[in-house]
Coordinates of C-alpha atoms in Angstrom, one line a residue:
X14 CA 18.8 3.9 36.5
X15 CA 16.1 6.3 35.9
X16 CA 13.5 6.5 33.1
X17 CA 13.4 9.9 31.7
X18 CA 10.1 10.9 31.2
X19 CA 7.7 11.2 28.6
X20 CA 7.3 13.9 26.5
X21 CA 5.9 14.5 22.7
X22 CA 9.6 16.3 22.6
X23 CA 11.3 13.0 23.1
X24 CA 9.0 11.0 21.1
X25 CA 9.5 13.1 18.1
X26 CA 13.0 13.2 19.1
X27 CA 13.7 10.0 19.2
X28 CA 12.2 9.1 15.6
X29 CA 14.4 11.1 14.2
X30 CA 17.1 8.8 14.8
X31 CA 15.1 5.5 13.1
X32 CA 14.9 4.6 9.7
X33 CA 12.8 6.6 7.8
X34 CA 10.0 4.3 6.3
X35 CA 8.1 7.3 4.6
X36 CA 9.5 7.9 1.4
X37 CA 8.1 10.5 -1.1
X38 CA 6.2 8.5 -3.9
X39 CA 7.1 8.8 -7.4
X40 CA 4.1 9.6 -9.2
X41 CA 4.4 8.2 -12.2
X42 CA 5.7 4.9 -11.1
X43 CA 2.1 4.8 -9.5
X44 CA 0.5 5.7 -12.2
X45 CA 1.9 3.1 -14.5
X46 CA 1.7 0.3 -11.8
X47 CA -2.4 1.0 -11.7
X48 CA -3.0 1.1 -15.0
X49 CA -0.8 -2.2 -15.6
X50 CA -2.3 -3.8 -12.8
X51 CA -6.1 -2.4 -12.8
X52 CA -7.1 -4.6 -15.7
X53 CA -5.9 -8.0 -13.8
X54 CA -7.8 -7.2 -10.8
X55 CA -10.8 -6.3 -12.5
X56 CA -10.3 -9.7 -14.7
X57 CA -10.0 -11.5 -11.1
X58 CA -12.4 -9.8 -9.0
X59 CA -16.0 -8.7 -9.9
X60 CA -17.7 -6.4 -7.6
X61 CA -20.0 -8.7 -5.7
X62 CA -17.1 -11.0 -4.8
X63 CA -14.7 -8.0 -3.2
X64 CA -17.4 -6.9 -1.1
X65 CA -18.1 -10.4 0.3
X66 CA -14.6 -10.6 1.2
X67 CA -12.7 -8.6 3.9
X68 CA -11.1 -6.2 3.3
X69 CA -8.0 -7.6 4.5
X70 CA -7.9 -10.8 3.2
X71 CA -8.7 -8.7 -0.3
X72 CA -5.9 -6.8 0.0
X73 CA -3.9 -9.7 0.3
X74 CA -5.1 -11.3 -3.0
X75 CA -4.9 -7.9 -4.7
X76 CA -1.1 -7.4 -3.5
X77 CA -0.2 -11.0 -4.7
X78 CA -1.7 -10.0 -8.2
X79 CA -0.1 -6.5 -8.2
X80 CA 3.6 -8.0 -7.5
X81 CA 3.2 -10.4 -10.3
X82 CA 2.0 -7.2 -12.6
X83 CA 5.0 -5.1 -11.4
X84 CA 7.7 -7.7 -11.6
X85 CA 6.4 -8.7 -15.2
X86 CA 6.5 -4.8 -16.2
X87 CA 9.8 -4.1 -13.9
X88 CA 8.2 -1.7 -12.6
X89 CA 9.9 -0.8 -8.9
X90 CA 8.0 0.7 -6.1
X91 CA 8.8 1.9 -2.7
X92 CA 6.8 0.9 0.3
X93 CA 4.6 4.0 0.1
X94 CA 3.7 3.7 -3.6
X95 CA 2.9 -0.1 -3.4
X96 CA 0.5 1.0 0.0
X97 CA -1.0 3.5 -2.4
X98 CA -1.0 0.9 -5.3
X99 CA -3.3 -1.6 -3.2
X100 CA -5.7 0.8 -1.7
X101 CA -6.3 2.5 -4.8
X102 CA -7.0 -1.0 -6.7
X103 CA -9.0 -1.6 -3.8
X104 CA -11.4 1.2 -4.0
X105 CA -11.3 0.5 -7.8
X106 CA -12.8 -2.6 -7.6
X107 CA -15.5 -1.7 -4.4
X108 CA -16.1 1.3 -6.2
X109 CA -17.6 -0.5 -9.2
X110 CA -20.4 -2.3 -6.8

């Protein structure tokens, strides 16, 4: 059996075929998930604290806090918007250092 060789064609080509994980986002879904959820994290985390932190491990805390904020509200989001969600409440709350 032979390999059949690389090529940005075939790469490309081949995606195609997967699941498509990139999903448009629905704006105002978003937009009502940060404002619901902004207050929390700003109750939760002060500036000083999110910098000290990584930013991993505060994206952790901050997408534990969001899901209880958007299961509360029943507010659905797809994979995209809830990405969006924690990196804008993220630079929210580095922002205000």
């Amino acid at each position: 059996m032979t390999a059949e060789p690389f090529t940005a064609e075939l790469m490309f080509s081949k995606r195609k075929n997967q699941p498509a994980e990139v999903e448009e986002a629905d704006e105002d879904g978003l937009a009502k998930a940060i404002v619901c959820a902004r207050p929390l994290v700003e109750s939760k985390f002060d500036a000083a604290t999110a910098e000290r932190l990584p930013r991993r491990e505060l994206a952790s805390e901050i997408r534990v806090l969001a899901s209880t904020v958007l299961t509360q509200e029943g507010i659905t989001l797809n994979r995209l918007e809830q990405r969006q969600l924690i990196t804008a409440l993220i630079n929210h709350v580095l922002a205000a250092s």
